[in-house]
PDB file of C-alpha atoms in Angstrom:
ATOM      1  CA  MET A  31      18.503 -18.767 -30.837  1.00  0.00           C
ATOM      2  CA  THR A  32      15.283 -20.614 -29.000  1.00  0.00           C
ATOM      3  CA  GLU A  33      12.255 -19.158 -30.857  1.00  0.00           C
ATOM      4  CA  THR A  34       9.297 -18.621 -28.705  1.00  0.00           C
ATOM      5  CA  THR A  35       5.577 -19.505 -29.756  1.00  0.00           C
ATOM      6  CA  PRO A  36       2.782 -17.120 -29.595  1.00  0.00           C
ATOM      7  CA  ALA A  37      -0.133 -17.386 -27.583  1.00  0.00           C
ATOM      8  CA  THR A  38      -2.841 -19.128 -28.934  1.00  0.00           C
ATOM      9  CA  ASP A  39      -5.297 -17.889 -26.644  1.00  0.00           C
ATOM     10  CA  THR A  40      -6.135 -14.634 -24.426  1.00  0.00           C
ATOM     11  CA  ALA A  41      -7.262 -13.685 -21.046  1.00  0.00           C
ATOM     12  CA  ASP A  42      -8.510 -10.239 -20.334  1.00  0.00           C
ATOM     13  CA  PHE A  43      -8.233 -10.176 -16.360  1.00  0.00           C
ATOM     14  CA  TRP A  44     -10.938  -7.144 -14.326  1.00  0.00           C
ATOM     15  CA  PHE A  45      -9.955  -7.264 -10.659  1.00  0.00           C
ATOM     16  CA  ASP A  46     -11.030  -5.115  -8.097  1.00  0.00           C
ATOM     17  CA  PRO A  47      -7.947  -5.622  -5.479  1.00  0.00           C
ATOM     18  CA  MET A  48     -10.114  -6.078  -2.366  1.00  0.00           C
ATOM     19  CA  CYS A  49     -12.158  -8.430  -3.485  1.00  0.00           C
ATOM     20  CA  PRO A  50     -10.789 -11.803  -2.552  1.00  0.00           C
ATOM     21  CA  TRP A  51     -12.553 -14.001  -5.403  1.00  0.00           C
ATOM     22  CA  ALA A  52     -10.672 -12.161  -7.046  1.00  0.00           C
ATOM     23  CA  TRP A  53      -7.217 -12.344  -5.933  1.00  0.00           C
ATOM     24  CA  MET A  54      -8.333 -16.305  -5.760  1.00  0.00           C
ATOM     25  CA  THR A  55      -8.758 -16.251  -9.853  1.00  0.00           C
ATOM     26  CA  SER A  56      -6.150 -14.339 -10.366  1.00  0.00           C
ATOM     27  CA  ARG A  57      -3.840 -17.369  -8.798  1.00  0.00           C
ATOM     28  CA  TRP A  58      -5.448 -19.740 -10.792  1.00  0.00           C
ATOM     29  CA  ILE A  59      -4.548 -17.657 -14.126  1.00  0.00           C
ATOM     30  CA  GLY A  60      -1.216 -17.774 -13.088  1.00  0.00           C
ATOM     31  CA  GLU A  61      -0.651 -21.065 -13.193  1.00  0.00           C
ATOM     32  CA  VAL A  62      -2.383 -21.156 -16.009  1.00  0.00           C
ATOM     33  CA  GLU A  63       0.459 -19.226 -17.840  1.00  0.00           C
ATOM     34  CA  GLN A  64       2.840 -21.795 -16.789  1.00  0.00           C
ATOM     35  CA  VAL A  65       1.158 -24.873 -18.134  1.00  0.00           C
ATOM     36  CA  ARG A  66      -1.115 -23.169 -21.320  1.00  0.00           C
ATOM     37  CA  ASN A  67      -0.383 -20.519 -24.227  1.00  0.00           C
ATOM     38  CA  VAL A  68      -1.632 -17.692 -22.862  1.00  0.00           C
ATOM     39  CA  SER A  69      -1.446 -13.842 -23.060  1.00  0.00           C
ATOM     40  CA  VAL A  70      -3.163 -12.534 -20.091  1.00  0.00           C
ATOM     41  CA  ARG A  71      -4.219  -8.737 -20.363  1.00  0.00           C
ATOM     42  CA  TRP A  72      -4.969  -6.913 -16.679  1.00  0.00           C
ATOM     43  CA  HIS A  73      -7.392  -4.274 -15.865  1.00  0.00           C
ATOM     44  CA  VAL A  74      -9.152  -2.928 -13.277  1.00  0.00           C
ATOM     45  CA  MET A  75     -13.017  -2.879 -12.063  1.00  0.00           C
ATOM     46  CA  SER A  76     -14.359  -1.383  -9.265  1.00  0.00           C
ATOM     47  CA  LEU A  77     -17.147  -2.832  -6.123  1.00  0.00           C
ATOM     48  CA  SER A  78     -17.464   0.512  -5.240  1.00  0.00           C
ATOM     49  CA  VAL A  79     -18.820   2.082  -8.513  1.00  0.00           C
ATOM     50  CA  LEU A  80     -20.647  -1.500  -8.866  1.00  0.00           C
ATOM     51  CA  ASN A  81     -22.568  -1.091  -5.861  1.00  0.00           C
ATOM     52  CA  GLU A  82     -23.098   2.857  -6.137  1.00  0.00           C
ATOM     53  CA  ASN A  83     -26.999   3.785  -4.720  1.00  0.00           C
ATOM     54  CA  ARG A  84     -27.361   0.220  -3.798  1.00  0.00           C
ATOM     55  CA  GLU A  85     -29.150  -0.666  -0.228  1.00  0.00           C
ATOM     56  CA  LEU A  86     -26.199  -2.373   1.354  1.00  0.00           C
ATOM     57  CA  PRO A  87     -25.747  -3.942   4.878  1.00  0.00           C
ATOM     58  CA  GLU A  88     -23.802  -0.867   7.073  1.00  0.00           C
ATOM     59  CA  ASP A  89     -20.902  -3.479   7.289  1.00  0.00           C
ATOM     60  CA  TYR A  90     -20.242  -4.125   3.377  1.00  0.00           C
ATOM     61  CA  ALA A  91     -21.398  -0.222   2.740  1.00  0.00           C
ATOM     62  CA  ASP A  92     -18.067   0.464   4.726  1.00  0.00           C
ATOM     63  CA  LEU A  93     -15.840  -1.852   3.098  1.00  0.00           C
ATOM     64  CA  MET A  94     -17.423  -0.506  -0.415  1.00  0.00           C
ATOM     65  CA  GLN A  95     -16.026   2.988   0.551  1.00  0.00           C
ATOM     66  CA  ARG A  96     -12.994   1.784   1.875  1.00  0.00           C
ATOM     67  CA  ALA A  97     -12.859   0.171  -1.728  1.00  0.00           C
ATOM     68  CA  TRP A  98     -12.213   3.023  -3.611  1.00  0.00           C
ATOM     69  CA  GLY A  99      -8.392   3.679  -2.142  1.00  0.00           C
ATOM     70  CA  PRO A 100      -6.614   0.591  -3.884  1.00  0.00           C
ATOM     71  CA  VAL A 101      -8.748   0.509  -6.891  1.00  0.00           C
ATOM     72  CA  ARG A 102      -7.687   4.382  -7.337  1.00  0.00           C
ATOM     73  CA  VAL A 103      -4.155   3.478  -6.863  1.00  0.00           C
ATOM     74  CA  VAL A 104      -3.901   1.052  -9.462  1.00  0.00           C
ATOM     75  CA  ASN A 105      -5.660   3.150 -11.784  1.00  0.00           C
ATOM     76  CA  ALA A 106      -3.859   5.745 -11.465  1.00  0.00           C
ATOM     77  CA  ALA A 107      -0.455   3.743 -11.679  1.00  0.00           C
ATOM     78  CA  ARG A 108      -1.504   2.463 -14.994  1.00  0.00           C
ATOM     79  CA  GLU A 109      -2.668   5.537 -15.827  1.00  0.00           C
ATOM     80  CA  LEU A 110       0.498   7.521 -15.254  1.00  0.00           C
ATOM     81  CA  HIS A 111       3.338   4.507 -15.593  1.00  0.00           C
ATOM     82  CA  GLY A 112       2.016   2.157 -18.079  1.00  0.00           C
ATOM     83  CA  ASP A 113      -0.394  -1.786 -18.241  1.00  0.00           C
ATOM     84  CA  ASP A 114       3.377  -3.600 -17.104  1.00  0.00           C
ATOM     85  CA  VAL A 115       2.712  -2.149 -13.560  1.00  0.00           C
ATOM     86  CA  VAL A 116      -0.490  -2.881 -12.916  1.00  0.00           C
ATOM     87  CA  LYS A 117      -0.257  -6.701 -12.581  1.00  0.00           C
ATOM     88  CA  PRO A 118       3.288  -6.848 -10.115  1.00  0.00           C
ATOM     89  CA  LEU A 119       1.316  -3.311  -8.560  1.00  0.00           C
ATOM     90  CA  TYR A 120      -1.960  -5.960  -7.773  1.00  0.00           C
ATOM     91  CA  ASP A 121       0.194  -8.859  -6.689  1.00  0.00           C
ATOM     92  CA  ALA A 122       1.916  -6.581  -3.762  1.00  0.00           C
ATOM     93  CA  LEU A 123      -1.506  -5.010  -2.679  1.00  0.00           C
ATOM     94  CA  GLY A 124      -3.250  -8.273  -3.032  1.00  0.00           C
ATOM     95  CA  THR A 125      -0.685 -10.198  -1.053  1.00  0.00           C
ATOM     96  CA  ARG A 126      -0.887  -7.691   1.939  1.00  0.00           C
ATOM     97  CA  ILE A 127      -4.095  -7.324   2.006  1.00  0.00           C
ATOM     98  CA  HIS A 128      -5.593 -11.225   1.481  1.00  0.00           C
ATOM     99  CA  LEU A 129      -2.811 -13.374   2.529  1.00  0.00           C
ATOM    100  CA  GLN A 130      -1.576 -10.585   5.466  1.00  0.00           C
ATOM    101  CA  GLN A 131      -4.896  -9.719   6.179  1.00  0.00           C
ATOM    102  CA  ARG A 132      -4.158  -6.408   5.974  1.00  0.00           C
ATOM    103  CA  GLY A 133      -7.362  -5.059   4.504  1.00  0.00           C
ATOM    104  CA  ASN A 134      -8.143  -2.796   7.711  1.00  0.00           C
ATOM    105  CA  ASP A 135      -4.719  -1.053   7.450  1.00  0.00           C
ATOM    106  CA  LEU A 136      -4.765   0.297   3.739  1.00  0.00           C
ATOM    107  CA  PRO A 137      -2.821   3.562   4.056  1.00  0.00           C
ATOM    108  CA  ALA A 138       0.018   1.534   4.971  1.00  0.00           C
ATOM    109  CA  VAL A 139      -0.304  -1.407   2.479  1.00  0.00           C
ATOM    110  CA  ILE A 140      -0.582   0.985  -0.352  1.00  0.00           C
ATOM    111  CA  ASP A 141       2.653   2.363   0.755  1.00  0.00           C
ATOM    112  CA  GLU A 142       4.417  -0.361   1.437  1.00  0.00           C
ATOM    113  CA  ALA A 143       2.837  -2.242  -1.946  1.00  0.00           C
ATOM    114  CA  LEU A 144       4.100   0.878  -3.991  1.00  0.00           C
ATOM    115  CA  ALA A 145       7.728   1.061  -2.734  1.00  0.00           C
ATOM    116  CA  GLU A 146       7.541  -3.119  -3.284  1.00  0.00           C
ATOM    117  CA  VAL A 147       7.256  -2.074  -7.299  1.00  0.00           C
ATOM    118  CA  SER A 148       9.517   0.918  -7.289  1.00  0.00           C
ATOM    119  CA  LEU A 149       6.363   2.834  -8.265  1.00  0.00           C
ATOM    120  CA  PRO A 150       6.421   7.033  -6.620  1.00  0.00           C
ATOM    121  CA  ALA A 151       4.686   7.329  -3.561  1.00  0.00           C
ATOM    122  CA  GLU A 152       2.585  10.128  -3.973  1.00  0.00           C
ATOM    123  CA  LEU A 153       0.437   7.587  -5.548  1.00  0.00           C
ATOM    124  CA  ALA A 154      -0.642   6.914  -2.692  1.00  0.00           C
ATOM    125  CA  ARG A 155      -2.926  10.207  -2.702  1.00  0.00           C
ATOM    126  CA  TYR A 156      -4.860   9.381  -5.350  1.00  0.00           C
ATOM    127  CA  ALA A 157      -6.538   6.885  -3.269  1.00  0.00           C
ATOM    128  CA  GLY A 158      -8.575   9.516  -1.861  1.00  0.00           C
ATOM    129  CA  THR A 159      -9.220  11.539  -5.047  1.00  0.00           C
ATOM    130  CA  ASP A 160     -11.719  11.059  -7.309  1.00  0.00           C
ATOM    131  CA  GLU A 161      -9.484  13.108  -9.856  1.00  0.00           C
ATOM    132  CA  LEU A 162      -9.139   9.547 -12.209  1.00  0.00           C
ATOM    133  CA  ASP A 163     -12.418   8.242 -11.525  1.00  0.00           C
ATOM    134  CA  GLU A 164     -13.143   8.918 -15.418  1.00  0.00           C
ATOM    135  CA  SER A 165     -11.085   6.278 -16.916  1.00  0.00           C
ATOM    136  CA  LEU A 166     -11.778   4.205 -13.808  1.00  0.00           C
ATOM    137  CA  ARG A 167     -15.184   4.076 -14.454  1.00  0.00           C
ATOM    138  CA  ALA A 168     -14.458   3.260 -18.269  1.00  0.00           C
ATOM    139  CA  SER A 169     -12.698   0.342 -17.285  1.00  0.00           C
ATOM    140  CA  HIS A 170     -15.042  -1.432 -15.588  1.00  0.00           C
ATOM    141  CA  LYS A 171     -17.885  -0.789 -17.857  1.00  0.00           C
ATOM    142  CA  SER A 172     -15.555  -2.247 -20.080  1.00  0.00           C
ATOM    143  CA  ALA A 173     -16.079  -5.406 -18.212  1.00  0.00           C
ATOM    144  CA  ILE A 174     -19.371  -5.410 -17.185  1.00  0.00           C
ATOM    145  CA  ASP A 175     -20.608  -4.499 -21.112  1.00  0.00           C
ATOM    146  CA  LEU A 176     -19.369  -8.252 -21.826  1.00  0.00           C
ATOM    147  CA  VAL A 177     -21.196  -9.718 -19.224  1.00  0.00           C
ATOM    148  CA  GLY A 178     -23.686  -7.066 -17.390  1.00  0.00           C
ATOM    149  CA  GLU A 179     -24.738  -5.783 -13.973  1.00  0.00           C
ATOM    150  CA  ASP A 180     -25.730  -8.920 -12.291  1.00  0.00           C
ATOM    151  CA  VAL A 181     -21.998  -9.920 -11.388  1.00  0.00           C
ATOM    152  CA  GLY A 182     -19.490  -8.869  -8.927  1.00  0.00           C
ATOM    153  CA  THR A 183     -15.381  -9.510  -9.791  1.00  0.00           C
ATOM    154  CA  PRO A 184     -13.615 -11.034 -11.113  1.00  0.00           C
ATOM    155  CA  VAL A 185     -14.731 -10.923 -15.094  1.00  0.00           C
ATOM    156  CA  VAL A 186     -12.563 -13.163 -17.327  1.00  0.00           C
ATOM    157  CA  ALA A 187     -12.705 -12.767 -20.509  1.00  0.00           C
ATOM    158  CA  VAL A 188     -11.836 -15.691 -22.677  1.00  0.00           C
ATOM    159  CA  ASN A 189     -10.759 -14.890 -26.259  1.00  0.00           C
ATOM    160  CA  GLY A 190     -13.099 -12.108 -26.099  1.00  0.00           C
ATOM    161  CA  THR A 191     -16.066 -14.268 -24.326  1.00  0.00           C
ATOM    162  CA  GLY A 192     -16.647 -12.948 -20.909  1.00  0.00           C
ATOM    163  CA  PHE A 193     -17.654 -13.917 -17.950  1.00  0.00           C
ATOM    164  CA  PHE A 194     -18.050 -13.624 -13.994  1.00  0.00           C
ATOM    165  CA  GLY A 195     -15.528 -16.108 -12.539  1.00  0.00           C
ATOM    166  CA  PRO A 196     -14.423 -18.301 -12.784  1.00  0.00           C
ATOM    167  CA  VAL A 197     -15.080 -18.376  -8.903  1.00  0.00           C
ATOM    168  CA  VAL A 198     -12.564 -21.377  -7.148  1.00  0.00           C
ATOM    169  CA  THR A 199     -10.812 -22.360  -3.942  1.00  0.00           C
ATOM    170  CA  PRO A 200      -8.294 -23.604  -3.677  1.00  0.00           C
ATOM    171  CA  ALA A 201      -6.940 -22.084  -6.408  1.00  0.00           C
ATOM    172  CA  PRO A 202      -5.919 -25.172  -8.832  1.00  0.00           C
ATOM    173  CA  LYS A 203      -2.245 -25.343  -9.210  1.00  0.00           C
ATOM    174  CA  GLY A 204      -0.233 -26.874 -12.243  1.00  0.00           C
ATOM    175  CA  GLU A 205      -2.210 -29.355 -15.116  1.00  0.00           C
ATOM    176  CA  ASP A 206      -4.827 -29.131 -12.554  1.00  0.00           C
ATOM    177  CA  ALA A 207      -5.138 -25.063 -13.834  1.00  0.00           C
ATOM    178  CA  GLY A 208      -5.031 -25.697 -17.185  1.00  0.00           C
ATOM    179  CA  LYS A 209      -7.519 -28.034 -17.433  1.00  0.00           C
ATOM    180  CA  LEU A 210      -9.980 -25.612 -15.865  1.00  0.00           C
ATOM    181  CA  TRP A 211      -8.556 -23.040 -18.589  1.00  0.00           C
ATOM    182  CA  ASP A 212      -9.034 -25.692 -21.137  1.00  0.00           C
ATOM    183  CA  GLY A 213     -12.324 -26.203 -20.148  1.00  0.00           C
ATOM    184  CA  ALA A 214     -13.180 -22.504 -20.111  1.00  0.00           C
ATOM    185  CA  VAL A 215     -12.030 -22.322 -23.832  1.00  0.00           C
ATOM    186  CA  ALA A 216     -14.142 -24.991 -24.495  1.00  0.00           C
ATOM    187  CA  VAL A 217     -17.301 -23.082 -22.748  1.00  0.00           C
ATOM    188  CA  ALA A 218     -16.466 -19.656 -24.612  1.00  0.00           C
ATOM    189  CA  SER A 219     -15.993 -20.986 -27.767  1.00  0.00           C
ATOM    190  CA  ILE A 220     -19.431 -22.088 -27.685  1.00  0.00           C
ATOM    191  CA  ASP A 221     -21.871 -18.774 -28.547  1.00  0.00           C
ATOM    192  CA  GLY A 222     -25.191 -20.212 -26.398  1.00  0.00           C
ATOM    193  CA  PHE A 223     -23.629 -20.484 -23.008  1.00  0.00           C
ATOM    194  CA  TYR A 224     -24.402 -18.802 -19.878  1.00  0.00           C
ATOM    195  CA  GLU A 225     -23.174 -20.230 -16.793  1.00  0.00           C
ATOM    196  CA  ILE A 226     -20.652 -19.543 -15.365  1.00  0.00           C
ATOM    197  CA  LYS A 227     -22.942 -16.462 -15.152  1.00  0.00           C
ATOM    198  CA  ARG A 228     -23.102 -13.969 -17.355  1.00  0.00           C
ATOM    199  CA  THR A 229     -25.957 -11.461 -18.369  1.00  0.00           C
ATOM    200  CA  ARG A 230     -27.966 -13.330 -20.884  1.00  0.00           C
ATOM    201  CA  THR A 231     -28.596 -11.485 -24.588  1.00  0.00           C
ATOM    202  CA  SER A 232     -30.759 -14.161 -25.982  1.00  0.00           C
ATOM    203  CA  GLY A 233     -33.782 -16.171 -25.079  1.00  0.00           C
ATOM    204  CA  PRO A 234     -34.131 -20.217 -26.195  1.00  0.00           C
ATOM    205  CA  ILE A 235     -33.501 -20.409 -29.514  1.00  0.00           C
ATOM    206  CA  PHE A 236     -35.260 -23.691 -31.298  1.00  0.00           C
ATOM    207  CA  ASP A 237     -33.995 -25.198 -34.038  1.00  0.00           C
TER     208      ASP A 237
END
């Protein structure tokens, strides 16, 4: 029997399925899992929640309205079928939204993604209801509590220390992905490091 070495690092990854930058970062962290000893936990956050009650350009306001659907469906899948379905459903949605550029065809995208990962088709109804928004907002808040309001998605917590980002394109592959992770681990270990960006909670300390 081959013994498995326990993960030495952890990453908590918050995403909105509609965000292309979160998608890029998620592809990076997937590469990291191949080359570093890291355990990744996946969570939802919501650009629609983040931008509530803000004055937005008309086209972005329309995007924020449409963005409710996919994240609500992922959240409903998590609530009703467990954490293990989050990443496969995100992959299925993101492939269609970002790689296939079908963000304007969300009802079909959601139906197809649910079918791909063998989740019940009736989960699609949660796209249009706020029935489970309390848990969605709680998951979103857990990310914002780490980094502050002046951020977007993704939020990545490296060994418990949260940052907005990294924002990167294209997603590094192989050992390049590992090197970027090593850098994230290094800066996360420095208590006073803020940028890659999270809201500052302390002023300068001179000693």
